[in-house]
PDB file of C-alpha atoms in Angstrom:
ATOM      1  CA  MET A   1     172.005 115.964 112.790  1.00 77.00           C
ATOM      2  CA  ASN A   2     172.001 112.124 113.106  1.00 74.00           C
ATOM      3  CA  LEU A   3     170.344 111.283 109.745  1.00 77.00           C
ATOM      4  CA  LEU A   4     173.153 113.701 108.193  1.00 81.00           C
ATOM      5  CA  ASP A   5     176.037 112.119 110.122  1.00 78.00           C
ATOM      6  CA  TRP A   6     174.802 108.863 108.887  1.00 80.00           C
ATOM      7  CA  LEU A   7     174.632 109.830 104.999  1.00 81.00           C
ATOM      8  CA  ARG A   8     177.924 111.443 105.097  1.00 79.00           C
ATOM      9  CA  PRO A   9     180.829 109.433 103.824  1.00 78.00           C
ATOM     10  CA  ARG A  10     181.707 106.745 106.309  1.00 77.00           C
ATOM     11  CA  GLY A  11     179.165 107.953 108.483  1.00 75.00           C
ATOM     12  CA  ASN A  12     178.103 106.434 111.876  1.00 73.00           C
ATOM     13  CA  ARG A  13     175.001 104.412 111.545  1.00 77.00           C
ATOM     14  CA  PRO A  14     172.674 104.895 114.696  1.00 75.00           C
ATOM     15  CA  ARG A  15     171.523 102.200 116.813  1.00 79.00           C
ATOM     16  CA  LEU A  16     167.908 101.028 116.802  1.00 84.00           C
ATOM     17  CA  ALA A  17     167.477 102.458 120.168  1.00 82.00           C
ATOM     18  CA  VAL A  18     168.689 105.847 119.069  1.00 79.00           C
ATOM     19  CA  VAL A  19     166.534 105.644 116.087  1.00 83.00           C
ATOM     20  CA  CYS A  20     163.563 104.969 118.573  1.00 85.00           C
ATOM     21  CA  GLY A  21     164.798 107.970 120.685  1.00 83.00           C
ATOM     22  CA  LEU A  22     164.660 110.398 117.601  1.00 82.00           C
ATOM     23  CA  ILE A  23     161.156 109.161 116.639  1.00 87.00           C
ATOM     24  CA  LEU A  24     159.950 110.055 120.168  1.00 85.00           C
ATOM     25  CA  GLY A  25     161.643 113.422 120.208  1.00 82.00           C
ATOM     26  CA  PHE A  26     160.049 114.353 116.925  1.00 83.00           C
ATOM     27  CA  ALA A  27     156.874 113.206 118.111  1.00 86.00           C
ATOM     28  CA  GLY A  28     157.019 115.324 121.217  1.00 83.00           C
ATOM     29  CA  VAL A  29     158.116 118.539 119.239  1.00 78.00           C
ATOM     30  CA  GLY A  30     155.072 117.595 116.915  1.00 81.00           C
ATOM     31  CA  CYS A  31     152.828 117.600 120.133  1.00 80.00           C
ATOM     32  CA  ILE A  32     153.918 121.103 120.674  1.00 75.00           C
ATOM     33  CA  VAL A  33     153.528 122.448 117.183  1.00 76.00           C
ATOM     34  CA  MET A  34     150.215 120.868 116.667  1.00 77.00           C
ATOM     35  CA  GLY A  35     148.882 121.860 120.022  1.00 72.00           C
ATOM     36  CA  LYS A  36     145.695 123.870 120.390  1.00 71.00           C
ATOM     37  CA  ASP A  37     144.737 126.364 123.194  1.00 65.00           C
ATOM     38  CA  HIS A  38     141.397 126.093 125.192  1.00 67.00           C
ATOM     39  CA  LEU A  39     139.485 127.765 122.202  1.00 69.00           C
ATOM     40  CA  GLY A  40     140.746 125.245 119.779  1.00 70.00           C
ATOM     41  CA  ASN A  41     143.226 127.581 117.938  1.00 71.00           C
ATOM     42  CA  ARG A  42     146.503 126.351 117.164  1.00 72.00           C
ATOM     43  CA  VAL A  43     149.168 127.817 119.753  1.00 69.00           C
ATOM     44  CA  VAL A  44     151.972 127.456 116.801  1.00 74.00           C
ATOM     45  CA  GLU A  45     151.608 128.692 113.313  1.00 77.00           C
ATOM     46  CA  PRO A  46     152.213 125.482 110.878  1.00 77.00           C
ATOM     47  CA  LEU A  47     153.959 127.772 108.198  1.00 82.00           C
ATOM     48  CA  GLY A  48     156.171 129.256 110.752  1.00 82.00           C
ATOM     49  CA  ALA A  49     157.266 125.598 112.300  1.00 79.00           C
ATOM     50  CA  ILE A  50     158.012 124.508 108.690  1.00 83.00           C
ATOM     51  CA  VAL A  51     160.333 127.477 107.975  1.00 86.00           C
ATOM     52  CA  LEU A  52     162.136 126.645 111.465  1.00 82.00           C
ATOM     53  CA  LEU A  53     162.291 123.157 110.775  1.00 80.00           C
ATOM     54  CA  ALA A  54     164.088 124.039 107.376  1.00 86.00           C
ATOM     55  CA  SER A  55     166.491 126.234 109.367  1.00 86.00           C
ATOM     56  CA  THR A  56     167.435 123.342 111.470  1.00 82.00           C
ATOM     57  CA  VAL A  57     168.411 121.228 108.559  1.00 85.00           C
ATOM     58  CA  ALA A  58     170.880 123.969 107.639  1.00 87.00           C
ATOM     59  CA  TRP A  59     172.095 124.282 111.268  1.00 82.00           C
ATOM     60  CA  ALA A  60     172.523 120.391 111.708  1.00 83.00           C
ATOM     61  CA  SER A  61     174.494 120.457 108.104  1.00 85.00           C
ATOM     62  CA  GLY A  62     176.977 123.178 109.314  1.00 82.00           C
ATOM     63  CA  SER A  63     177.249 121.416 112.812  1.00 80.00           C
ATOM     64  CA  VAL A  64     178.078 117.947 111.545  1.00 82.00           C
ATOM     65  CA  TYR A  65     180.721 119.559 108.753  1.00 81.00           C
ATOM     66  CA  SER A  66     182.186 121.492 111.632  1.00 77.00           C
ATOM     67  CA  LYS A  67     182.482 118.031 113.706  1.00 76.00           C
ATOM     68  CA  TYR A  68     184.710 116.678 110.921  1.00 77.00           C
ATOM     69  CA  ALA A  69     186.343 119.556 109.140  1.00 76.00           C
ATOM     70  CA  ARG A  70     189.778 120.789 109.646  1.00 78.00           C
ATOM     71  CA  GLN A  71     189.710 123.843 111.928  1.00 72.00           C
ATOM     72  CA  PRO A  72     192.179 126.149 113.565  1.00 70.00           C
ATOM     73  CA  ALA A  73     193.856 124.433 116.349  1.00 70.00           C
ATOM     74  CA  PRO A  74     192.695 126.949 119.025  1.00 74.00           C
ATOM     75  CA  ALA A  75     188.987 126.023 119.467  1.00 71.00           C
ATOM     76  CA  LEU A  76     188.169 129.569 120.556  1.00 79.00           C
ATOM     77  CA  LEU A  77     189.359 130.746 117.381  1.00 82.00           C
ATOM     78  CA  ALA A  78     187.356 128.713 115.308  1.00 78.00           C
ATOM     79  CA  ILE A  79     184.243 129.900 117.472  1.00 81.00           C
ATOM     80  CA  ALA A  80     185.124 133.549 117.038  1.00 85.00           C
ATOM     81  CA  MET A  81     185.273 133.292 113.492  1.00 84.00           C
ATOM     82  CA  GLN A  82     182.268 131.391 113.213  1.00 83.00           C
ATOM     83  CA  MET A  83     180.249 134.072 115.335  1.00 85.00           C
ATOM     84  CA  ILE A  84     182.084 137.166 113.244  1.00 90.00           C
ATOM     85  CA  CYS A  85     180.954 135.555 110.171  1.00 89.00           C
ATOM     86  CA  GLY A  86     177.411 135.052 111.047  1.00 86.00           C
ATOM     87  CA  GLY A  87     176.904 138.554 112.754  1.00 89.00           C
ATOM     88  CA  MET A  88     178.373 140.080 109.462  1.00 93.00           C
ATOM     89  CA  LEU A  89     175.607 138.029 107.334  1.00 92.00           C
ATOM     90  CA  LEU A  90     172.977 139.095 109.567  1.00 89.00           C
ATOM     91  CA  LEU A  91     173.996 142.739 109.424  1.00 92.00           C
ATOM     92  CA  LEU A  92     174.016 142.518 105.306  1.00 95.00           C
ATOM     93  CA  VAL A  93     170.909 140.753 105.149  1.00 92.00           C
ATOM     94  CA  GLY A  94     169.389 143.337 107.560  1.00 92.00           C
ATOM     95  CA  ALA A  95     170.557 146.150 105.549  1.00 92.00           C
ATOM     96  CA  ALA A  96     169.527 144.628 102.245  1.00 94.00           C
ATOM     97  CA  MET A  97     165.871 144.552 103.756  1.00 91.00           C
ATOM     98  CA  GLY A  98     165.813 148.079 105.017  1.00 90.00           C
ATOM     99  CA  GLU A  99     166.179 147.565 108.545  1.00 89.00           C
ATOM    100  CA  ARG A 100     167.690 150.514 110.414  1.00 86.00           C
ATOM    101  CA  PHE A 101     169.108 151.039 114.074  1.00 84.00           C
ATOM    102  CA  HIS A 102     167.211 153.767 115.995  1.00 86.00           C
ATOM    103  CA  PRO A 103     169.085 154.400 119.517  1.00 86.00           C
ATOM    104  CA  GLY A 104     165.860 156.082 120.729  1.00 86.00           C
ATOM    105  CA  ALA A 105     164.052 152.909 120.327  1.00 86.00           C
ATOM    106  CA  ILE A 106     166.096 150.986 122.860  1.00 89.00           C
ATOM    107  CA  THR A 107     164.293 149.946 125.985  1.00 91.00           C
ATOM    108  CA  ALA A 108     165.453 148.237 129.319  1.00 90.00           C
ATOM    109  CA  ALA A 109     163.933 145.076 128.156  1.00 87.00           C
ATOM    110  CA  SER A 110     165.534 145.009 124.572  1.00 88.00           C
ATOM    111  CA  ALA A 111     169.045 145.958 126.095  1.00 91.00           C
ATOM    112  CA  ALA A 112     168.743 143.183 128.772  1.00 91.00           C
ATOM    113  CA  ALA A 113     167.715 140.856 126.107  1.00 88.00           C
ATOM    114  CA  LEU A 114     170.832 141.480 123.919  1.00 89.00           C
ATOM    115  CA  ALA A 115     172.960 141.285 126.862  1.00 92.00           C
ATOM    116  CA  TYR A 116     171.463 138.055 127.775  1.00 89.00           C
ATOM    117  CA  LEU A 117     171.961 136.517 124.076  1.00 87.00           C
ATOM    118  CA  THR A 118     175.384 138.123 123.965  1.00 88.00           C
ATOM    119  CA  LEU A 119     176.736 136.719 127.050  1.00 90.00           C
ATOM    120  CA  LEU A 120     174.787 133.420 127.440  1.00 86.00           C
ATOM    121  CA  GLY A 121     173.320 132.555 124.112  1.00 83.00           C
ATOM    122  CA  SER A 122     176.602 133.252 122.344  1.00 84.00           C
ATOM    123  CA  LEU A 123     179.811 133.237 124.430  1.00 85.00           C
ATOM    124  CA  VAL A 124     178.667 130.656 126.584  1.00 88.00           C
ATOM    125  CA  GLY A 125     175.950 128.708 124.913  1.00 85.00           C
ATOM    126  CA  PHE A 126     177.575 128.582 121.538  1.00 83.00           C
ATOM    127  CA  THR A 127     181.029 127.929 122.599  1.00 84.00           C
ATOM    128  CA  ALA A 128     179.828 124.861 124.808  1.00 85.00           C
ATOM    129  CA  TYR A 129     177.707 123.671 121.852  1.00 82.00           C
ATOM    130  CA  VAL A 130     180.723 123.738 119.425  1.00 81.00           C
ATOM    131  CA  TRP A 131     183.079 121.931 122.128  1.00 82.00           C
ATOM    132  CA  LEU A 132     180.319 119.265 122.796  1.00 83.00           C
ATOM    133  CA  LEU A 133     180.247 118.793 118.925  1.00 78.00           C
ATOM    134  CA  GLN A 134     183.974 117.840 119.087  1.00 77.00           C
ATOM    135  CA  VAL A 135     183.967 115.382 122.103  1.00 80.00           C
ATOM    136  CA  SER A 136     180.331 113.837 121.713  1.00 78.00           C
ATOM    137  CA  THR A 137     178.201 112.369 119.225  1.00 73.00           C
ATOM    138  CA  PRO A 138     175.316 114.040 117.035  1.00 67.00           C
ATOM    139  CA  ALA A 139     172.771 111.928 118.853  1.00 64.00           C
ATOM    140  CA  ARG A 140     173.616 113.181 122.236  1.00 73.00           C
ATOM    141  CA  VAL A 141     174.385 117.069 121.153  1.00 77.00           C
ATOM    142  CA  SER A 142     171.137 117.057 119.254  1.00 71.00           C
ATOM    143  CA  THR A 143     169.078 116.367 122.258  1.00 72.00           C
ATOM    144  CA  TYR A 144     169.167 120.066 123.153  1.00 74.00           C
ATOM    145  CA  ALA A 145     166.758 120.845 120.274  1.00 70.00           C
ATOM    146  CA  TYR A 146     164.016 118.487 121.913  1.00 68.00           C
ATOM    147  CA  VAL A 147     164.137 120.265 125.314  1.00 75.00           C
ATOM    148  CA  ASN A 148     164.349 124.012 123.500  1.00 75.00           C
ATOM    149  CA  PRO A 149     160.505 123.942 122.533  1.00 70.00           C
ATOM    150  CA  LEU A 150     159.391 122.857 125.960  1.00 71.00           C
ATOM    151  CA  ILE A 151     161.376 125.389 127.792  1.00 80.00           C
ATOM    152  CA  ALA A 152     160.259 128.249 125.490  1.00 78.00           C
ATOM    153  CA  VAL A 153     156.518 127.216 125.981  1.00 75.00           C
ATOM    154  CA  CYS A 154     156.909 127.050 129.907  1.00 80.00           C
ATOM    155  CA  LEU A 155     158.930 130.224 130.083  1.00 82.00           C
ATOM    156  CA  GLY A 156     156.098 131.874 127.707  1.00 81.00           C
ATOM    157  CA  ARG A 157     153.395 130.674 130.274  1.00 80.00           C
ATOM    158  CA  LEU A 158     155.261 131.863 133.011  1.00 85.00           C
ATOM    159  CA  ALA A 159     156.519 135.245 131.874  1.00 83.00           C
ATOM    160  CA  LEU A 160     153.966 136.397 129.221  1.00 81.00           C
ATOM    161  CA  ASP A 161     150.880 134.271 130.325  1.00 80.00           C
ATOM    162  CA  GLU A 162     150.795 132.543 126.794  1.00 76.00           C
ATOM    163  CA  PRO A 163     148.588 129.745 126.284  1.00 68.00           C
ATOM    164  CA  PHE A 164     149.566 126.452 127.727  1.00 68.00           C
ATOM    165  CA  PRO A 165     148.304 123.631 125.626  1.00 66.00           C
ATOM    166  CA  LYS A 166     146.936 120.310 126.793  1.00 68.00           C
ATOM    167  CA  SER A 167     149.167 118.421 124.749  1.00 71.00           C
ATOM    168  CA  LEU A 168     151.990 119.693 126.678  1.00 73.00           C
ATOM    169  CA  ALA A 169     152.080 116.803 129.400  1.00 74.00           C
ATOM    170  CA  LEU A 170     152.266 114.355 126.752  1.00 80.00           C
ATOM    171  CA  ALA A 171     154.954 116.267 124.736  1.00 80.00           C
ATOM    172  CA  ALA A 172     156.983 116.554 128.009  1.00 78.00           C
ATOM    173  CA  GLY A 173     156.999 113.030 128.577  1.00 81.00           C
ATOM    174  CA  LEU A 174     157.839 112.009 124.881  1.00 85.00           C
ATOM    175  CA  VAL A 175     160.976 114.430 124.888  1.00 79.00           C
ATOM    176  CA  LEU A 176     162.192 113.466 128.150  1.00 80.00           C
ATOM    177  CA  GLY A 177     161.893 109.811 127.480  1.00 83.00           C
ATOM    178  CA  ALA A 178     163.689 110.302 124.070  1.00 81.00           C
ATOM    179  CA  ILE A 179     166.494 111.868 125.720  1.00 78.00           C
ATOM    180  CA  ILE A 180     166.892 109.511 128.235  1.00 80.00           C
ATOM    181  CA  LEU A 181     166.705 106.741 125.585  1.00 80.00           C
ATOM    182  CA  ILE A 182     169.350 108.365 123.657  1.00 75.00           C
ATOM    183  CA  THR A 183     171.897 108.959 126.389  1.00 73.00           C
ATOM    184  CA  VAL A 184     171.435 105.202 128.128  1.00 75.00           C
ATOM    185  CA  ALA A 185     172.046 103.771 124.471  1.00 70.00           C
ATOM    186  CA  ARG A 186     174.969 105.746 123.812  1.00 62.00           C
ATOM    187  CA  ARG A 187     176.557 105.062 127.500  1.00 62.00           C
ATOM    188  CA  ALA A 188     175.672 101.338 126.734  1.00 63.00           C
ATOM    189  CA  LYS A 189     177.317 101.325 123.752  1.00 59.00           C
ATOM    190  CA  ASP A 190     180.694 103.034 125.097  1.00 51.00           C
ATOM    191  CA  GLY A 191     180.302 100.434 128.184  1.00 52.00           C
ATOM    192  CA  GLY A 192     180.458  97.685 125.694  1.00 53.00           C
ATOM    193  CA  ARG A 193     183.464  99.026 124.077  1.00 50.00           C
ATOM    194  CA  LEU A 194     185.354  99.278 127.443  1.00 43.00           C
ATOM    195  CA  GLN A 195     184.601  95.829 128.315  1.00 50.00           C
ATOM    196  CA  ASN A 196     186.018  94.544 125.025  1.00 52.00           C
ATOM    197  CA  GLY A 197     189.200  96.109 125.714  1.00 48.00           C
ATOM    198  CA  ARG A 198     188.622  99.166 123.232  1.00 49.00           C
ATOM    199  CA  MET A 199     188.357 102.726 124.020  1.00 41.00           C
ATOM    200  CA  PRO A 200     185.339 104.821 122.753  1.00 45.00           C
ATOM    201  CA  ALA A 201     185.802 106.431 119.034  1.00 46.00           C
ATOM    202  CA  GLU A 202     185.145 109.721 120.635  1.00 43.00           C
ATOM    203  CA  PRO A 203     187.088 111.294 123.721  1.00 39.00           C
TER     204      PRO A 203
END
């Protein structure tokens, strides 16, 4: 998101501290992706990781575009339009791939997961994400992407007894360090603008 925001016309060039934070964040995620279990087997499939990273490029492109593109005045309308379009696209792709809905296959766990993703993941999480894009910077908003893999690994260990790679401690330190560095750098920049008698560019 930061690179795309920089490369766009009249883009915002990231400060050195932000660049260092991004490098630390990538290194932390890399430690998780390349981590191995006690038997020496990879915890994450490299090809799957590459596909996921490619999908984040598409996500970041849409996020940066939505920050600067003209949108309907009611913020909730724009959010609803995005979720409806995304849902319709998923239905079409699923139908084209031969996926079918079988009510008898619904379990309590799958129903709870759907309810969780609908209420917290979409209505709460995505709404908050789109709002943050409008009031903050890509550098700060994108820090969530560094925390997600760490939370996923911890939850997998606690809930499903999945492998806990030894590199997780190092990854956790790098991820948290990246978030702190990016956040502190942004606050310092905003503080400098205020001391010079200028308000920050973003509300």
